[in-house]
Short mmCIF file of C-alpha atoms in Angstrom, two decimals:
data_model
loop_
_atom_site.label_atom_id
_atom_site.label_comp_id
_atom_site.label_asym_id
_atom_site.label_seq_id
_atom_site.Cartn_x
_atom_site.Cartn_y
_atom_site.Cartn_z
CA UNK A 772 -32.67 -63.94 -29.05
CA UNK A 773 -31.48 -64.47 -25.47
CA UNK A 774 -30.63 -62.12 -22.46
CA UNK A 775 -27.03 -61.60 -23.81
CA UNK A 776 -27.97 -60.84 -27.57
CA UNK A 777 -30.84 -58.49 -26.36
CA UNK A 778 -28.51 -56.89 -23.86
CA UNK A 779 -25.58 -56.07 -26.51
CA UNK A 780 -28.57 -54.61 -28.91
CA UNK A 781 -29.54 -52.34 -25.91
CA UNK A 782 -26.14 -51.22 -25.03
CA UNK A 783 -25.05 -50.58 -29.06
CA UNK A 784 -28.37 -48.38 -29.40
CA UNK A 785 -27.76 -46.49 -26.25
CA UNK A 786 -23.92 -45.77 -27.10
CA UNK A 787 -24.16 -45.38 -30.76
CA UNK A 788 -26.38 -42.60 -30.16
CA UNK A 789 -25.01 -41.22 -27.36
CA UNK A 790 -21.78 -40.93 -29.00
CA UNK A 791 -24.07 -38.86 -31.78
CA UNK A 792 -23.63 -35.91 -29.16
CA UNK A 793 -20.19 -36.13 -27.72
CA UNK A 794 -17.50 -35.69 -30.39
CA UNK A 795 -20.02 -32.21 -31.55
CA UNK A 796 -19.44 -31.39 -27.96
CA UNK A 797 -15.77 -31.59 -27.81
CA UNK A 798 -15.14 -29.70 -31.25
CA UNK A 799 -17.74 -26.93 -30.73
CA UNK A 800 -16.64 -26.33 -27.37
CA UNK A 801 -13.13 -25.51 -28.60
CA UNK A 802 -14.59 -23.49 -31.99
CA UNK A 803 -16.90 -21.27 -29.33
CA UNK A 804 -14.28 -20.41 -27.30
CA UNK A 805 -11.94 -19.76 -30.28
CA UNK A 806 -14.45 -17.74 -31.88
CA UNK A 807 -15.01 -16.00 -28.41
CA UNK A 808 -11.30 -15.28 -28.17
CA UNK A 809 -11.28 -13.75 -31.79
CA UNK A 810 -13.64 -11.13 -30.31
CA UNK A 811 -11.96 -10.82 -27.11
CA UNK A 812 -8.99 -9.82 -28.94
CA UNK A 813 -10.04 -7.82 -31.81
CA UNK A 814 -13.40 -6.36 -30.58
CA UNK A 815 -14.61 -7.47 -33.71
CA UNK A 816 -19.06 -7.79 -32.92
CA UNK A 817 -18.72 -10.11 -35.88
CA UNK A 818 -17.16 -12.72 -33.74
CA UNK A 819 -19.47 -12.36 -30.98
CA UNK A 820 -22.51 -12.89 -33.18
CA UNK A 821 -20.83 -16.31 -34.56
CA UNK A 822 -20.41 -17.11 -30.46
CA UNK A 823 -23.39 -16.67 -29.22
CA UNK A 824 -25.23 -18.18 -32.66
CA UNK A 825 -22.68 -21.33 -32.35
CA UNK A 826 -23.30 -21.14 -28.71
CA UNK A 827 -26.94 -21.81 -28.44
CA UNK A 828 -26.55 -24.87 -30.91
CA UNK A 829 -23.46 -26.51 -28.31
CA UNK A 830 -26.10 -26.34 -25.46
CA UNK A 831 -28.16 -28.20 -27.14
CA UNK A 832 -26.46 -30.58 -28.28
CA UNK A 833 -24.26 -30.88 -24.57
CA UNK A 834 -27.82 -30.94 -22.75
CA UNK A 835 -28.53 -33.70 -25.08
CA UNK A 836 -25.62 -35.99 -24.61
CA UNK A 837 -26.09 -35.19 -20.77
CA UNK A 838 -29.38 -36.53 -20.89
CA UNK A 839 -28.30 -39.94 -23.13
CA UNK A 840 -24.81 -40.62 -21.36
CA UNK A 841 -26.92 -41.10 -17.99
CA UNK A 842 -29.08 -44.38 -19.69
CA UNK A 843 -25.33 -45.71 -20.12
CA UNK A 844 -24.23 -45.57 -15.88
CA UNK A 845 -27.38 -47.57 -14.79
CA UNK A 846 -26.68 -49.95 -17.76
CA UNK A 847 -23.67 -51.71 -16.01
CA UNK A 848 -26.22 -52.57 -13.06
CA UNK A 849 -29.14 -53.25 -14.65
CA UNK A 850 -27.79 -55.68 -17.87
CA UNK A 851 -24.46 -56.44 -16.82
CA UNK A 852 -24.01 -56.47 -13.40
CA UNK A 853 -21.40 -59.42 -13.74
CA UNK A 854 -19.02 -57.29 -15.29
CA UNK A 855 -19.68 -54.24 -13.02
CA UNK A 856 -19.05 -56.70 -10.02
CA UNK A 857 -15.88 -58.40 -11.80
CA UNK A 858 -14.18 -54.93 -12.44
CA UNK A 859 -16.15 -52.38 -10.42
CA UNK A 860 -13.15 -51.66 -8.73
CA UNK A 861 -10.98 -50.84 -12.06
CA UNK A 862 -13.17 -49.62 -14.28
CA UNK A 863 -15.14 -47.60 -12.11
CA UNK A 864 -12.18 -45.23 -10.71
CA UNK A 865 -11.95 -43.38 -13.89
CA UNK A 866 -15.56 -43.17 -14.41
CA UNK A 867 -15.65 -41.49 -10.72
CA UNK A 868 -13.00 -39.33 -11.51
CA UNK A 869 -15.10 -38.08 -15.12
CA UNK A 870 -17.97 -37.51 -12.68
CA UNK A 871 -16.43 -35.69 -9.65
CA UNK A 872 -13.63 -33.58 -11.68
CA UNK A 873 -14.43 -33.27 -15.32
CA UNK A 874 -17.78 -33.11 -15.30
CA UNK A 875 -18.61 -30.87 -12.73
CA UNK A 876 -15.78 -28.70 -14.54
CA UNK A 877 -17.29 -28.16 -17.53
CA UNK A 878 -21.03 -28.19 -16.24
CA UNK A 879 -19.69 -25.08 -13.35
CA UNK A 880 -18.06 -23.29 -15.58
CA UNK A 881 -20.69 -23.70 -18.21
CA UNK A 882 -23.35 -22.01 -16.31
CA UNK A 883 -21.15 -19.40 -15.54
CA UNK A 884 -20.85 -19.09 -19.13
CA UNK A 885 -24.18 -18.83 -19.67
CA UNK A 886 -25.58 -16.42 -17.25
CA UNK A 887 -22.49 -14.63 -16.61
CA UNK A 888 -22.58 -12.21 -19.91
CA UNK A 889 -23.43 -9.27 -18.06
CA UNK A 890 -22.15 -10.11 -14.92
CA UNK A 891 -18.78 -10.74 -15.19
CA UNK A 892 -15.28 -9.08 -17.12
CA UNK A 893 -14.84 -10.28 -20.57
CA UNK A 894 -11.76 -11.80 -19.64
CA UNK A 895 -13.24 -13.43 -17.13
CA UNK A 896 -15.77 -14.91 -18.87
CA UNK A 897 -13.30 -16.01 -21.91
CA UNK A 898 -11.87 -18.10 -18.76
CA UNK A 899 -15.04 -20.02 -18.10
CA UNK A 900 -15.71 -20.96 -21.55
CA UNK A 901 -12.43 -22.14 -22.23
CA UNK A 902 -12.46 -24.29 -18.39
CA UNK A 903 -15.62 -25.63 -19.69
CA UNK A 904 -13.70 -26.75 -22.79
CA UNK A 905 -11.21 -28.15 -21.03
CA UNK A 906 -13.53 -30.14 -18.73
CA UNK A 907 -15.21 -31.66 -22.12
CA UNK A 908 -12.10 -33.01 -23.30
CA UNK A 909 -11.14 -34.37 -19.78
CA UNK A 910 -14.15 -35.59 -19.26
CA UNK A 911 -13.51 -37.41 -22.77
CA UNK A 912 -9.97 -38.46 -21.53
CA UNK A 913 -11.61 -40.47 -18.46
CA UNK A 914 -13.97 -42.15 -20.40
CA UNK A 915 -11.24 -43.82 -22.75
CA UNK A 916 -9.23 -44.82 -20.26
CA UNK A 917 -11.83 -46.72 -18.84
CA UNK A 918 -13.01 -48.23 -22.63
CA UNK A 919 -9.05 -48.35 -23.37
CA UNK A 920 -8.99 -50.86 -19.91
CA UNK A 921 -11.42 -53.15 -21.72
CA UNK A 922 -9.06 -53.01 -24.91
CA UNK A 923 -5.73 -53.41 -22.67
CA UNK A 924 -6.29 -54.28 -19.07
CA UNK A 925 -3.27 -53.16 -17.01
CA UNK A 926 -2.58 -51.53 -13.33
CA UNK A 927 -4.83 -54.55 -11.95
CA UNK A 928 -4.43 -58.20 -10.16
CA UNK A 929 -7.00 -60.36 -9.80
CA UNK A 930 -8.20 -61.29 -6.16
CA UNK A 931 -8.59 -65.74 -6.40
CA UNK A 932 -10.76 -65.31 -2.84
CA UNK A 933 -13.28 -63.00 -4.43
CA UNK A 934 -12.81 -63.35 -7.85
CA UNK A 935 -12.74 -59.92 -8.78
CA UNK A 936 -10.16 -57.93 -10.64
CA UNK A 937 -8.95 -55.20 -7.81
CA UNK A 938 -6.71 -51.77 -8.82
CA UNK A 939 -3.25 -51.86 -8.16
CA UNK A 940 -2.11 -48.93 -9.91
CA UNK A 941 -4.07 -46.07 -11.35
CA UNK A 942 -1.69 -44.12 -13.27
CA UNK A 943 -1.01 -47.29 -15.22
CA UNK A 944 -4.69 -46.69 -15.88
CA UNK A 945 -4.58 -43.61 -17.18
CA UNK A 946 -1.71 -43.58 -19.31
CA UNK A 947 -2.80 -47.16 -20.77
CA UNK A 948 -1.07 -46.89 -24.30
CA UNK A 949 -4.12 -47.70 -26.16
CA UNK A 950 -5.56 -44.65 -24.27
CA UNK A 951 -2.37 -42.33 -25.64
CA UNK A 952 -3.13 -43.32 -29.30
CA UNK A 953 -7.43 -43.33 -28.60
CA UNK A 954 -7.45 -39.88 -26.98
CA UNK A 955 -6.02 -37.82 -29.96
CA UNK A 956 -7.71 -39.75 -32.58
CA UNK A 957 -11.24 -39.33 -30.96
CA UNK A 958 -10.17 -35.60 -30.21
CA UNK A 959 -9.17 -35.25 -33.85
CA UNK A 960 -12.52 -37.06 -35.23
CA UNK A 961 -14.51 -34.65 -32.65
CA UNK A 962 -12.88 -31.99 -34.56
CA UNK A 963 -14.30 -32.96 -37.93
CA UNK A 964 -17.22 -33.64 -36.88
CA UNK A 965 -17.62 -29.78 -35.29
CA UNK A 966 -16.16 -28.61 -38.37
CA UNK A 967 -18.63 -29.92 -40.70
CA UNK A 968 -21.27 -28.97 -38.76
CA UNK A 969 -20.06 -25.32 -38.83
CA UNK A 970 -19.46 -25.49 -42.68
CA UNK A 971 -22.82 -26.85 -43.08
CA UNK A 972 -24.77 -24.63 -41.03
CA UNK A 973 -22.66 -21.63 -42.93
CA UNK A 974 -23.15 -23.21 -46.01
CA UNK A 975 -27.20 -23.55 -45.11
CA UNK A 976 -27.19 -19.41 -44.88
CA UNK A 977 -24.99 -18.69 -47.61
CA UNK A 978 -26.97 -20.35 -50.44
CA UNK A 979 -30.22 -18.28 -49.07
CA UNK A 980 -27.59 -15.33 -49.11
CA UNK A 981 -28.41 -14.10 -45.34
CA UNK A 982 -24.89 -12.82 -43.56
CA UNK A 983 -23.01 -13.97 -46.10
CA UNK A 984 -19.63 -11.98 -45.10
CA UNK A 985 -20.26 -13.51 -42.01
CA UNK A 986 -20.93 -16.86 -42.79
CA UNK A 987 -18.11 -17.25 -45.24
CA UNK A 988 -15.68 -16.34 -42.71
CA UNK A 989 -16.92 -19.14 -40.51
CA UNK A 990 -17.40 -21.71 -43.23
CA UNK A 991 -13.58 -21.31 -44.19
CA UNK A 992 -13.20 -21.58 -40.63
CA UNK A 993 -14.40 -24.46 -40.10
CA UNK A 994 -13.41 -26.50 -43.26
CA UNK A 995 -9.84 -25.67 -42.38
CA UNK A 996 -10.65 -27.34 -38.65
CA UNK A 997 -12.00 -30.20 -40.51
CA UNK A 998 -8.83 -30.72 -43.25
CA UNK A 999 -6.29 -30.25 -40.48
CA UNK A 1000 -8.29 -32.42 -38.10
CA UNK A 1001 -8.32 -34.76 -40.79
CA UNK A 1002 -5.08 -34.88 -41.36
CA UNK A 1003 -4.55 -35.76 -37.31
CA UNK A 1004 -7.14 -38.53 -37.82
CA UNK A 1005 -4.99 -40.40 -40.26
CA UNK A 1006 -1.83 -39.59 -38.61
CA UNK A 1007 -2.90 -41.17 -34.81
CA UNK A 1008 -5.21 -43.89 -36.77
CA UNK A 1009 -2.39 -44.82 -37.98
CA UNK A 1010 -0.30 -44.96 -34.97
CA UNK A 1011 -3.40 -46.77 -32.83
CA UNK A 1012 -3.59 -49.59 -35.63
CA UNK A 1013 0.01 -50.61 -35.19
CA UNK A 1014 -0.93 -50.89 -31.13
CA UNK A 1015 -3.94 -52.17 -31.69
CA UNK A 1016 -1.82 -55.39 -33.56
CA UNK A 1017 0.48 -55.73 -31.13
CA UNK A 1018 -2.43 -55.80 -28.48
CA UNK A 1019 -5.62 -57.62 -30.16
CA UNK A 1020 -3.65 -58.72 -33.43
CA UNK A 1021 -7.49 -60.49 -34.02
CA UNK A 1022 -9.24 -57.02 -34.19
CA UNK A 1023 -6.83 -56.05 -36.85
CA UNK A 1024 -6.81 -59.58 -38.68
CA UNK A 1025 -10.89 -59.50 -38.98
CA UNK A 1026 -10.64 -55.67 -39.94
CA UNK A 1027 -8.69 -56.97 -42.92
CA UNK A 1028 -10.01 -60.11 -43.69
CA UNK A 1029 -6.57 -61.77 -43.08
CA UNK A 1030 -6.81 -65.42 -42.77
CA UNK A 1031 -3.19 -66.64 -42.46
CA UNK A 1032 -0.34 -64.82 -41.12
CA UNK A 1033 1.29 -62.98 -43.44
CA UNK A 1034 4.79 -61.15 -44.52
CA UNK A 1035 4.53 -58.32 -47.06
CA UNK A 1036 0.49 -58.01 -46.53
CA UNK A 1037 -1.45 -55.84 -48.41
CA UNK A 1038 -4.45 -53.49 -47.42
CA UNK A 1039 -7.87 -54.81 -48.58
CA UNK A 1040 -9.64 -52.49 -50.32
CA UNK A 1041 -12.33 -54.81 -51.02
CA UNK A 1042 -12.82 -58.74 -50.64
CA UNK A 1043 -15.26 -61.35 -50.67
CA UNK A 1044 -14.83 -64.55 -48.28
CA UNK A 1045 -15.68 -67.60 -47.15
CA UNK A 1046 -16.20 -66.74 -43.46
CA UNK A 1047 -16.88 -70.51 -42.41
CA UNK A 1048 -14.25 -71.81 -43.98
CA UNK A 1049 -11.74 -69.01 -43.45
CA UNK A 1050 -10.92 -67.84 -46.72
CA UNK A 1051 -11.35 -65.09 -49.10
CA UNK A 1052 -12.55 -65.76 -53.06
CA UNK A 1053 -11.96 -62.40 -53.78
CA UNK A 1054 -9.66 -59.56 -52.16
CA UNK A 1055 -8.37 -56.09 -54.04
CA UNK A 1056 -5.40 -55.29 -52.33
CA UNK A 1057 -2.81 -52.46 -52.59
CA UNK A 1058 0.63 -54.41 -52.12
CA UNK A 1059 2.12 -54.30 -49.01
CA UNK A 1060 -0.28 -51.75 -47.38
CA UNK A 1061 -1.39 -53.67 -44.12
CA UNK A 1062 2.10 -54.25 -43.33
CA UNK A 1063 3.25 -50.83 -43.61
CA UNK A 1064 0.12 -49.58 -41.60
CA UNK A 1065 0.75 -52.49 -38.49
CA UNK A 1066 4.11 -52.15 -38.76
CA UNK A 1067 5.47 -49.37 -40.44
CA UNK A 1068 7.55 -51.69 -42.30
CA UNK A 1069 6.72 -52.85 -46.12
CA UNK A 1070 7.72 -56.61 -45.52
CA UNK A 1071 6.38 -56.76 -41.70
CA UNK A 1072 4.67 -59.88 -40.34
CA UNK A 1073 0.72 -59.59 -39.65
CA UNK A 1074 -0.69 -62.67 -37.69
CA UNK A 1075 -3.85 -63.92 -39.36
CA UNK A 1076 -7.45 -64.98 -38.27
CA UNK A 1077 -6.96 -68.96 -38.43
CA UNK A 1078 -3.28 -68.80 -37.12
CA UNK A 1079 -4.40 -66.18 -34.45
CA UNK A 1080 -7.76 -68.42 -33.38
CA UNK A 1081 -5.13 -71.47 -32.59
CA UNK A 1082 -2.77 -69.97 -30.56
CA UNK A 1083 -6.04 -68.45 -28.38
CA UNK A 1084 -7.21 -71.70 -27.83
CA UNK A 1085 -3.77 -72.70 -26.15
CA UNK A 1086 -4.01 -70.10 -24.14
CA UNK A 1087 -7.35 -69.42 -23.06
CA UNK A 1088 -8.74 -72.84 -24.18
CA UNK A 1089 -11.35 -74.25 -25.96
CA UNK A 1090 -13.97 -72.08 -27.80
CA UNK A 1091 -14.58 -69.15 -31.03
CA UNK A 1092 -12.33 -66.01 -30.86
CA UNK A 1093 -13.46 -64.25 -33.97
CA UNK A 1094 -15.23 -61.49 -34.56
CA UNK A 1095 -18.16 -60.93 -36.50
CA UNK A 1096 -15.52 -60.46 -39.35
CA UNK A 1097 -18.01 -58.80 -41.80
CA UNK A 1098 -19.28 -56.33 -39.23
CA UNK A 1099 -15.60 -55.61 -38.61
CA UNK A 1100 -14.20 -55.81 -42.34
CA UNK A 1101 -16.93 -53.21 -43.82
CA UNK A 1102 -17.24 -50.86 -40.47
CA UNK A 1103 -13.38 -50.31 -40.43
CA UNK A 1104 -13.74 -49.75 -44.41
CA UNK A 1105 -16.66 -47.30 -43.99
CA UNK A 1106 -14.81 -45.31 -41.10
CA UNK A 1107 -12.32 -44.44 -43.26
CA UNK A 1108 -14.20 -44.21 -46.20
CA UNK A 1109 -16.83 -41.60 -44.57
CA UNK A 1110 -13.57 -39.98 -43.19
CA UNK A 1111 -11.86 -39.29 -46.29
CA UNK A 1112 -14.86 -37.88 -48.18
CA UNK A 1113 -15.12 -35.10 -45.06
CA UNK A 1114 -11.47 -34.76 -46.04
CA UNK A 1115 -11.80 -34.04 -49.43
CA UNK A 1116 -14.96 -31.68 -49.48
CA UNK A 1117 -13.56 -29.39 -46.95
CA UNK A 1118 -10.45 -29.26 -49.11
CA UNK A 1119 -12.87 -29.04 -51.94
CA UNK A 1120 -14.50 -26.12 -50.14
CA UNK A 1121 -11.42 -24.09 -49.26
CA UNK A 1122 -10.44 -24.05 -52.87
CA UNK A 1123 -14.00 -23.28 -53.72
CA UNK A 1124 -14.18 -19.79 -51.53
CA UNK A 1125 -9.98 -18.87 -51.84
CA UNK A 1126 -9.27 -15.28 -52.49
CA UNK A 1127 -12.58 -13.81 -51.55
CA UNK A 1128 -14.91 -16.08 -54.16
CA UNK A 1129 -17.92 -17.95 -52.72
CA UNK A 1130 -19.51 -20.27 -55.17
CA UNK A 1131 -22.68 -19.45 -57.28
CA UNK A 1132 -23.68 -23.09 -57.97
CA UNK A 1133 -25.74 -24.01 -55.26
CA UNK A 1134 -24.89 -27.53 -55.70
CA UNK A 1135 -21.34 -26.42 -53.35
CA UNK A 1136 -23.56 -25.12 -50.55
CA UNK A 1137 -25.67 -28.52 -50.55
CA UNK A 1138 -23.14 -30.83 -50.74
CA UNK A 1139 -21.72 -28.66 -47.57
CA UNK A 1140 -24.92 -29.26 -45.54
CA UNK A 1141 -24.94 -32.86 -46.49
CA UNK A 1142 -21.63 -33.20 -45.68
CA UNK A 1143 -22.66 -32.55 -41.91
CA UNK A 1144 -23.07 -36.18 -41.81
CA UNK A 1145 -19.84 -37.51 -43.38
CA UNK A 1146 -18.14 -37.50 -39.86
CA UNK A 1147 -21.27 -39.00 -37.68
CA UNK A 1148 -21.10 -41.29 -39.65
CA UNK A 1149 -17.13 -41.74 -39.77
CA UNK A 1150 -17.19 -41.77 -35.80
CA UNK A 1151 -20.39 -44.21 -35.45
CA UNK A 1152 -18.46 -47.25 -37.84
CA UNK A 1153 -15.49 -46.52 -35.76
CA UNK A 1154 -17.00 -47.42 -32.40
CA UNK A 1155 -18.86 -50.53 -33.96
CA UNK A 1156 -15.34 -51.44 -34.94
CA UNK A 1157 -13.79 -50.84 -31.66
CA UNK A 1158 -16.42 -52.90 -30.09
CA UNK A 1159 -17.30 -55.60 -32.15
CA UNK A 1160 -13.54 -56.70 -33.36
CA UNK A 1161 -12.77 -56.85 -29.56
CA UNK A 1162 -15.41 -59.77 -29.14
CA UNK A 1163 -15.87 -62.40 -27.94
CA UNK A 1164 -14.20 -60.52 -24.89
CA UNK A 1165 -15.81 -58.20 -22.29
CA UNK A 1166 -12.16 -57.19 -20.89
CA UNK A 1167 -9.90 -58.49 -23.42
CA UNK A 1168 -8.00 -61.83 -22.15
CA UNK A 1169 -9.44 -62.07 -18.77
CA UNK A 1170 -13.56 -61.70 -19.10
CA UNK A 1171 -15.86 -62.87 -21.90
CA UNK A 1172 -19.12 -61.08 -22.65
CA UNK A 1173 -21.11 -64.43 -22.39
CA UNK A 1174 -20.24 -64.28 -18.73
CA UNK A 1175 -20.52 -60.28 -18.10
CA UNK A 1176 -24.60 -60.31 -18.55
CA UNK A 1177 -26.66 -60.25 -15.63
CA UNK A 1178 -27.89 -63.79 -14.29
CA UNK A 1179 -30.77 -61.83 -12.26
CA UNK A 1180 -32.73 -60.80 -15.72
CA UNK A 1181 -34.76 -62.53 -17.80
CA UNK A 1182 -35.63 -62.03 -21.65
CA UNK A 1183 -38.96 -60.09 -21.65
CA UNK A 1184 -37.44 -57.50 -18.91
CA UNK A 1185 -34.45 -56.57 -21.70
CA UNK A 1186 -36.94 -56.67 -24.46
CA UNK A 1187 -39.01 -54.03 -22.65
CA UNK A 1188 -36.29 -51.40 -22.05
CA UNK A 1189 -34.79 -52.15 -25.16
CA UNK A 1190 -38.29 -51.38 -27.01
CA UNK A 1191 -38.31 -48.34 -24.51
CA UNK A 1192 -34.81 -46.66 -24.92
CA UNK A 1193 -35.35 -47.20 -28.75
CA UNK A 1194 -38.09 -45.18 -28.65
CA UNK A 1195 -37.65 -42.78 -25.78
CA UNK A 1196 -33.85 -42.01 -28.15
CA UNK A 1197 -36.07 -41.63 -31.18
CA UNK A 1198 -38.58 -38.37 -29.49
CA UNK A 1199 -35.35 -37.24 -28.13
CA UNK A 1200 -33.57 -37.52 -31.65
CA UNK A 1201 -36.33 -35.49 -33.02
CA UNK A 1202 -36.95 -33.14 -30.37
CA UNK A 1203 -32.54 -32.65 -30.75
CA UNK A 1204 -33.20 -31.83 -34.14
CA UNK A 1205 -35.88 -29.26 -34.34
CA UNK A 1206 -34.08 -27.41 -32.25
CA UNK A 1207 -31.00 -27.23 -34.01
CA UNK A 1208 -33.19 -26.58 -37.07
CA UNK A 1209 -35.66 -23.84 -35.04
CA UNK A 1210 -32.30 -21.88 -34.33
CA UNK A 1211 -30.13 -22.29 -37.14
CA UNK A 1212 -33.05 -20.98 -39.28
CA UNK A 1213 -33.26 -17.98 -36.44
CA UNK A 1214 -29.88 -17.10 -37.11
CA UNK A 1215 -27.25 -15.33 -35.52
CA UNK A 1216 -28.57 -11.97 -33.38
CA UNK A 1217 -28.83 -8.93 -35.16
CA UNK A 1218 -25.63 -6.69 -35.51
CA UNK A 1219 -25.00 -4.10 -32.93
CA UNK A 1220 -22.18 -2.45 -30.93
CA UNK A 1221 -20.06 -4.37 -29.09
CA UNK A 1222 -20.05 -5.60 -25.75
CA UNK A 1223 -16.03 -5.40 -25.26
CA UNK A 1224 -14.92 -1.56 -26.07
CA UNK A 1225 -11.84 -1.01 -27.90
CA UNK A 1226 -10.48 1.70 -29.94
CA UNK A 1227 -10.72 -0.23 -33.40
CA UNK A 1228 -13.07 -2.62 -34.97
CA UNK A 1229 -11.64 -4.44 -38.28
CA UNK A 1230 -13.51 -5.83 -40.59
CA UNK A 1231 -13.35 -9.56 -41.30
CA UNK A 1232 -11.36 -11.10 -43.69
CA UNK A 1233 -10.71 -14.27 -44.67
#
């Protein structure tokens, strides 16, 4: 391998597992502060317990992702420091403005969260969990518009005396329409994800029977987060794969295994090609599917690989503009494939525990905790897709990755932090989950009065 292969390893190690911590982040900040504002509102101790218990787990998992999204900054300088000079001045103004205004949002108000229990009105302190929610997602918002730059590159111009692409206009920036359709699809899958964990970690103390009134109530919870959720994931999906083939029509071409433009095309469900020679012995399709989901129409035209690889080389001239189209056939198969079985057991679950019942096979309760993984695993095959269909660009039409790498590094430097982050991720991975496991087995605190008084306390139902 060479500087640029060992450099794209590095960076897909570092992000795939830093992107492990952020969509639990977003969702459980929101399901805290919901479950927080259930006992604001009803006085109910029951709700408090399942805030502070769900509480402890989002710190750990936020202090986690702190620590891993830092390895990603002082990537652009150390590995690709061509790219971070060639677009510096784009792609770093939204990354400045996640640092200076989202960040230090949710990190304030979070540590007013935490120590301010005792210190300050119950109202008050709703607010800061909630701001601290609100910075997450923010926070989330910058970082795709800087990603959805790379996928779309607009509000720019590029300076022919430096050679460096230069901002022109921010807001174009930030409301990039590949960030409109990425934000609320993320959001959404953050949402699963958050609400499988919940129904897993519920489901872990229901089938040892410990809180189990409690634990239901926040198992049904959460499995409705994760069908509705769900239900938002297909919906934007759907709307960011009709921009994403009007804007890289190869991303959605290799996602399909498409070969030659098409009217009418139908939605692979499973093929086997002949990548070299750009053709496909076998393809299962459902008629007409990939032409209703580009174009919302059933006979709509969808360019294909070959006819799509032409036309780049007029334009951008000589050279290979297709993906790895395995990696991107079977990771955009597996992202929805992982998605839909999160789908189905939370719908599975909600019909399991209607009308007060809570399953005696114990077989519903493990499924539940393995389930957990369903939407990791959903979101990680996503972001594979995301990145790998958009090669062999950096910054789609305008930089290629070849020429992004540092020219200042050699082959035995990347090796060694690429050996290192590997294994530095790995302690942390296991240090992350032994204590999720140390306090999930804990448990929420015991029952007592509540903090808030009011003049009733109703039971939960659900």
């Amino acid at each position: 391998m060479d500087v640029l292969d060992l450099s794209r390893w590095q960076f897909g190690i570092t992000t795939v597992y830093h992107f492990l911590f952020v969509p639990l982040t977003i969702g459980l900040s929101i399901i805290v502060a919901g479950f927080q504002t259930a006992w604001h509102r009803t006085g109910n101790p029951a709700y408090l317990r399942l805030t502070k218990f769900f509480g402890k787990l989002f710190l750990i998992n936020f202090a986690m992702g702190v620590v891993t999204g830092i390895v990603q900054e002082f990537q652009f300088g150390m590995n690709w420091s061509d790219y971070s000079r060639f677009v510096g001045d784009v792609f770093g103004a939204p990354l400045a403005m996640e640092g200076l205004m989202a960040f230090f949002l949710e990190s304030t108000f979070l540590g007013l969260w935490i120590f301010g229990w005792d210190k300050l009105s119950p109202r008050l302190h709703l607010a800061t969990i909630w701001a601290a929610a609100i910075g997450t997602n923010l926070s989330a918002y910058f970082i795709l518009a800087a990603n959805s730059w790379m996928q779309h590159p607009v509000g720019y111009r590029l300076n022919p005396v430096t050679g460096r692409a230069e901002l022109t206009d921010i807001w174009a920036v930030l409301t990039n329409s590949t960030t409109l359709v990425t934000f609320p699809h993320v959001i959404f899958g953050a949402f699963v994800t958050a609400g499988a964990f919940v129904a897993g970690v519920s489901a872990w103390h229901l089938l040892r029977k410990k809180d189990v009134e409690l634990f239901r109530v926040s198992a049904r919870t959460a499995m409705t987060v994760t069908l509705v959720a769900s239900i938002g994931v297909a919906l934007s999906g759907h709307w960011q794969a009709q921009i994403m083939t009007e804007q890289q029509p190869m991303k959605m071409a290799a996602a399909e295994a498409l070969w030659e433009d098409e009217n009418s095309a139908g939605f692979s469900l499973f093929a086997v090609g002949d990548v070299e020679n750009g053709r496909n012995h076998i393809n299962l399709q459902i008629p007409y599917g990939l032409s209703l989901l580009s174009t919302n129409t059933l006979d709509g035209h969808v360019e294909g690989v070959n006819d799509i690889q032409t036309r780049y080389e007029a334009a951008y001239g000589p050279g290979d503009y297709k993906p790895v189209v395995g990696i991107a056939y079977w990771s955009f198969r597996l992202m929805i494939g992982f998605g839909m079985l999160a789908a189905l057991l939370a719908l599975a679950g909600l019909w399991a525990t209607r009308r007060g019942r809570l399953p005696d096979n114990p077989w519903f309760h493990r499924l539940a905790i393995l389930g957990i993984g369903l939407p990791f695993l959903a979101n990680s095959m996503g972001w594979i897709f995301t990145e790998m269909g958009r090669q062999p660009w950096t910054v789609f039409g305008i930089m290629r990755t070849a020429a992004a790498v540092s020219p200042g590094v050699d082959v035995t430097e990347v090796a060694i932090t690429l050996v290192g982050f590997t294994l530095v991720y790995a302690v942390l991975a296991v240090v992350e989950i032994r204590l999720l496991l140390k306090f999930i087995r804990i448990g929420p605190d015991a029952e007592g009065e509540p903090d808030q008084p009011t003049d009733t306390v109703p039971a939960l139902s659900y």
